[in-house]
XYZ file of N, CA, C and O in Angstrom:
372
model
N -16.440 -16.683 2.039
C -15.991 -15.733 3.039
C -14.895 -16.354 3.913
O -13.946 -15.687 4.264
N -15.042 -17.625 4.235
C -14.040 -18.287 5.078
C -12.674 -18.309 4.400
O -11.648 -18.098 5.044
N -12.650 -18.556 3.098
C -11.387 -18.590 2.363
C -10.713 -17.221 2.405
O -9.503 -17.122 2.574
N -11.493 -16.156 2.290
C -10.945 -14.807 2.366
C -10.384 -14.535 3.766
O -9.329 -13.934 3.913
N -11.098 -14.989 4.792
C -10.608 -14.825 6.167
C -9.280 -15.547 6.357
O -8.356 -15.015 6.979
N -9.184 -16.760 5.824
C -7.945 -17.526 5.940
C -6.806 -16.827 5.205
O -5.687 -16.746 5.709
N -7.104 -16.319 4.009
C -6.101 -15.607 3.229
C -5.616 -14.371 3.982
O -4.417 -14.119 4.076
N -6.540 -13.586 4.521
C -6.181 -12.371 5.254
C -5.385 -12.697 6.509
O -4.405 -12.015 6.827
N -5.784 -13.731 7.221
C -5.054 -14.132 8.426
C -3.630 -14.540 8.071
O -2.671 -14.148 8.743
N -3.485 -15.314 7.014
C -2.159 -15.757 6.583
C -1.306 -14.565 6.143
O -0.130 -14.474 6.489
N -1.900 -13.652 5.434
C -1.183 -12.472 4.958
C -0.686 -11.624 6.136
O 0.466 -11.189 6.168
N -1.543 -11.431 7.132
C -1.157 -10.653 8.310
C -0.093 -11.364 9.139
O 0.850 -10.737 9.633
N -0.221 -12.677 9.287
C 0.784 -13.437 10.037
C 2.131 -13.386 9.316
O 3.176 -13.262 9.953
N 2.101 -13.454 7.984
C 3.331 -13.374 7.200
C 3.995 -12.016 7.391
O 5.211 -11.926 7.562
N 3.194 -10.961 7.374
C 3.729 -9.615 7.575
C 4.354 -9.504 8.967
O 5.470 -8.997 9.114
N 3.658 -9.983 9.981
C 4.165 -9.905 11.356
C 5.459 -10.698 11.522
O 6.388 -10.237 12.193
N 5.526 -11.873 10.909
C 6.747 -12.670 11.006
C 7.898 -11.970 10.287
O 9.014 -11.884 10.805
N 7.626 -11.449 9.098
C 8.653 -10.720 8.358
C 9.141 -9.506 9.148
O 10.335 -9.197 9.166
N 8.212 -8.839 9.808
C 8.571 -7.687 10.638
C 9.473 -8.134 11.789
O 10.470 -7.485 12.090
N 9.140 -9.221 12.407
C 9.935 -9.706 13.542
C 11.347 -10.108 13.102
O 12.327 -9.780 13.769
N 11.448 -10.782 11.960
C 12.767 -11.177 11.457
C 13.593 -9.944 11.115
O 14.753 -9.828 11.509
N 12.994 -9.005 10.397
C 13.724 -7.800 10.015
C 14.127 -6.999 11.251
O 15.249 -6.508 11.344
N 13.217 -6.871 12.194
C 13.527 -6.139 13.425
C 14.669 -6.807 14.181
O 15.544 -6.132 14.724
N 14.675 -8.120 14.199
C 15.727 -8.848 14.904
C 17.070 -8.649 14.224
O 18.097 -8.508 14.896
N 17.073 -8.591 12.904
C 18.325 -8.313 12.179
C 18.837 -6.903 12.507
O 20.021 -6.711 12.787
N 17.944 -5.932 12.454
C 18.319 -4.552 12.790
C 18.826 -4.478 14.235
O 19.829 -3.824 14.527
N 18.122 -5.152 15.103
C 18.440 -5.191 16.530
C 19.825 -5.789 16.765
O 20.637 -5.239 17.511
N 20.105 -6.901 16.099
C 21.405 -7.558 16.252
C 22.532 -6.603 15.852
O 23.551 -6.515 16.546
N 22.332 -5.879 14.756
C 23.351 -4.915 14.321
C 23.564 -3.831 15.374
O 24.702 -3.460 15.662
N 22.473 -3.333 15.930
C 22.575 -2.235 16.904
C 23.244 -2.646 18.207
O 23.898 -1.837 18.842
N 23.048 -3.893 18.609
C 23.633 -4.335 19.880
C 24.914 -5.134 19.699
O 25.505 -5.598 20.663
N 25.346 -5.300 18.443
C 26.619 -5.947 18.176
C 26.626 -7.455 18.290
O 27.642 -8.043 18.653
N 25.505 -8.092 17.954
C 25.434 -9.555 17.970
C 25.311 -10.088 16.545
O 24.931 -9.364 15.622
N 25.586 -11.354 16.373
C 25.497 -12.005 15.077
C 24.039 -12.088 14.636
O 23.210 -12.662 15.341
N 23.749 -11.540 13.458
C 22.367 -11.510 12.954
C 21.782 -12.905 12.777
O 20.671 -13.176 13.224
N 22.511 -13.767 12.102
C 21.995 -15.101 11.805
C 21.692 -15.880 13.087
O 20.660 -16.548 13.189
N 22.583 -15.774 14.048
C 22.370 -16.487 15.309
C 21.140 -15.964 16.036
O 20.327 -16.744 16.538
N 21.000 -14.651 16.079
C 19.864 -14.079 16.796
C 18.549 -14.374 16.082
O 17.558 -14.699 16.722
N 18.548 -14.299 14.754
C 17.336 -14.634 14.002
C 16.973 -16.103 14.237
O 15.799 -16.448 14.357
N 17.973 -16.961 14.335
C 17.723 -18.374 14.614
C 17.030 -18.599 15.941
O 16.284 -19.569 16.120
N 17.239 -17.698 16.873
C 16.607 -17.806 18.188
C 15.104 -17.520 18.142
O 14.374 -17.888 19.057
N 14.634 -16.858 17.083
C 13.209 -16.536 16.970
C 12.353 -17.797 17.057
O 11.302 -17.802 17.691
N 12.816 -18.864 16.424
C 12.045 -20.112 16.416
C 12.038 -20.786 17.786
O 11.139 -21.570 18.081
N 13.012 -20.469 18.600
C 13.151 -21.134 19.888
C 12.592 -20.342 21.059
O 12.322 -20.905 22.112
N 12.444 -19.032 20.893
C 12.102 -18.170 22.009
C 11.015 -17.175 21.643
O 10.940 -16.719 20.522
N 10.253 -16.806 22.629
C 9.329 -15.695 22.479
C 10.109 -14.398 22.607
O 11.297 -14.392 22.931
N 9.458 -13.285 22.373
C 10.123 -11.986 22.419
C 10.757 -11.701 23.771
O 11.891 -11.214 23.852
N 10.053 -12.001 24.845
C 10.593 -11.730 26.180
C 11.864 -12.524 26.446
O 12.853 -11.989 26.963
N 11.849 -13.799 26.101
C 13.035 -14.633 26.300
C 14.193 -14.160 25.425
O 15.353 -14.188 25.844
N 13.879 -13.730 24.222
C 14.912 -13.226 23.324
C 15.571 -11.980 23.913
O 16.792 -11.850 23.918
N 14.750 -11.086 24.443
C 15.295 -9.861 25.043
C 16.119 -10.169 26.287
O 17.159 -9.548 26.522
N 15.683 -11.126 27.081
C 16.459 -11.539 28.251
C 17.818 -12.086 27.832
O 18.848 -11.772 28.448
N 17.827 -12.900 26.783
C 19.070 -13.472 26.277
C 20.027 -12.375 25.816
O 21.213 -12.393 26.152
N 19.511 -11.414 25.078
C 20.355 -10.325 24.580
C 20.875 -9.473 25.741
O 22.049 -9.104 25.759
N 20.029 -9.180 26.691
C 20.472 -8.396 27.852
C 21.623 -9.116 28.558
O 22.630 -8.502 28.922
N 21.486 -10.410 28.727
C 22.521 -11.201 29.399
C 23.816 -11.212 28.585
O 24.904 -11.048 29.133
N 23.700 -11.373 27.257
C 24.880 -11.492 26.402
C 25.558 -10.157 26.096
O 26.686 -10.154 25.603
N 24.894 -9.065 26.364
C 25.479 -7.753 26.072
C 25.761 -6.948 27.335
O 26.279 -5.845 27.250
N 25.403 -7.478 28.470
C 25.573 -6.778 29.745
C 24.867 -5.418 29.763
O 25.311 -4.491 30.413
N 23.767 -5.324 29.043
C 22.942 -4.116 29.057
C 21.695 -4.407 29.876
O 21.307 -5.557 30.054
N 21.052 -3.353 30.329
C 19.835 -3.552 31.113
C 18.709 -4.060 30.221
O 18.663 -3.770 29.013
N 17.813 -4.788 30.825
C 16.656 -5.322 30.095
C 15.818 -4.185 29.538
O 15.308 -4.267 28.414
N 15.677 -3.098 30.290
C 14.901 -1.949 29.823
C 15.540 -1.301 28.599
O 14.847 -0.932 27.648
N 16.851 -1.158 28.622
C 17.559 -0.577 27.475
C 17.377 -1.456 26.239
O 17.090 -0.964 25.148
N 17.532 -2.749 26.428
C 17.381 -3.701 25.326
C 15.960 -3.648 24.769
O 15.755 -3.641 23.557
N 14.975 -3.592 25.639
C 13.571 -3.538 25.198
C 13.303 -2.268 24.393
O 12.588 -2.309 23.381
N 13.884 -1.159 24.813
C 13.704 0.100 24.092
C 14.306 0.016 22.693
O 13.676 0.417 21.704
N 15.497 -0.518 22.596
C 16.161 -0.660 21.297
C 15.343 -1.588 20.395
O 15.137 -1.303 19.208
N 14.846 -2.687 20.956
C 14.057 -3.639 20.150
C 12.763 -2.997 19.652
O 12.380 -3.191 18.495
N 12.097 -2.233 20.484
C 10.866 -1.548 20.062
C 11.146 -0.575 18.919
O 10.355 -0.472 17.984
N 12.257 0.118 18.996
C 12.647 1.014 17.910
C 12.879 0.230 16.621
O 12.468 0.659 15.544
N 13.510 -0.914 16.744
C 13.779 -1.760 15.574
C 12.481 -2.316 14.995
O 12.345 -2.419 13.760
N 11.525 -2.680 15.854
C 10.222 -3.135 15.359
C 9.537 -2.044 14.549
O 8.972 -2.310 13.481
N 9.596 -0.814 15.051
C 8.996 0.300 14.330
C 9.664 0.539 12.993
O 8.994 0.745 11.973
N 10.989 0.505 12.978
C 11.733 0.696 11.737
C 11.436 -0.426 10.745
O 11.233 -0.183 9.559
N 11.392 -1.658 11.224
C 11.094 -2.798 10.352
C 9.695 -2.655 9.755
O 9.492 -2.906 8.563
N 8.737 -2.221 10.548
C 7.367 -2.022 10.052
C 7.334 -0.951 8.967
O 6.718 -1.128 7.928
N 8.020 0.170 9.216
C 8.059 1.244 8.217
C 8.682 0.747 6.913
O 8.189 1.045 5.820
N 9.763 -0.013 7.012
C 10.418 -0.539 5.818
C 9.496 -1.483 5.042
O 9.397 -1.386 3.812
N 8.850 -2.390 5.761
C 7.964 -3.351 5.094
C 6.756 -2.663 4.454
O 6.340 -3.035 3.358
N 6.208 -1.669 5.124
C 5.076 -0.931 4.550
C 5.519 -0.204 3.293
O 4.786 -0.176 2.288
N 6.721 0.359 3.305
C 7.240 1.042 2.114
C 7.417 0.061 0.954
O 7.172 0.405 -0.200
N 7.803 -1.162 1.266
C 8.029 -2.179 0.227
C 6.752 -2.870 -0.229
O 6.570 -3.130 -1.417
N 5.891 -3.200 0.720
C 4.720 -4.045 0.433
C 3.386 -3.332 0.539
O 2.366 -3.870 0.127
N 3.380 -2.200 1.172
C 2.125 -1.509 1.479
C 1.655 -1.882 2.868
O 2.112 -2.856 3.471
N 0.720 -1.069 3.372
C 0.188 -1.284 4.713
C -0.731 -2.508 4.722
O -1.655 -2.574 3.916
N -0.475 -3.459 5.627
C -1.317 -4.656 5.639
C -2.710 -4.412 6.205
O -3.634 -5.184 5.980
N -2.888 -3.337 6.936
C -4.154 -3.094 7.647
C -5.342 -2.722 6.767
O -6.463 -3.068 7.113
N -5.172 -2.019 5.644
C -6.349 -1.534 4.915
C -7.299 -2.598 4.368
O -8.448 -2.313 4.110
N -6.820 -3.818 4.179
C -7.693 -4.844 3.604
C -8.744 -5.281 4.612
O -8.441 -5.818 5.656
N -9.990 -5.023 4.275
C -11.120 -5.353 5.147
C -11.761 -6.668 4.707
O -11.740 -7.006 3.536
N -12.347 -7.360 5.635
C -13.046 -8.607 5.324
C -14.508 -8.332 5.044
O -15.356 -8.844 5.679
N -14.854 -7.555 4.183
C -16.262 -7.246 4.024
C -16.825 -7.462 2.688
O -16.365 -7.703 1.694
């Protein structure tokens, strides 16, 4: 059972990381920043710090930036689910 829990945890973490990377790429395109540079910031910053950085570099409000990023997270999730399937249905039972 422990091995299955570890596998499921790893699978979910992989999905979440992939979602964050894809969302950041979509986000960079929408706000006019370099995708590779912004994705590189993922390893250095949490989401809040990343949004603060983008707000500062684009002269947009933090609220506007947060709204755009949330939309990108949703789009990235929809894309990944279409490609890989929904990660949630797998139960540990």
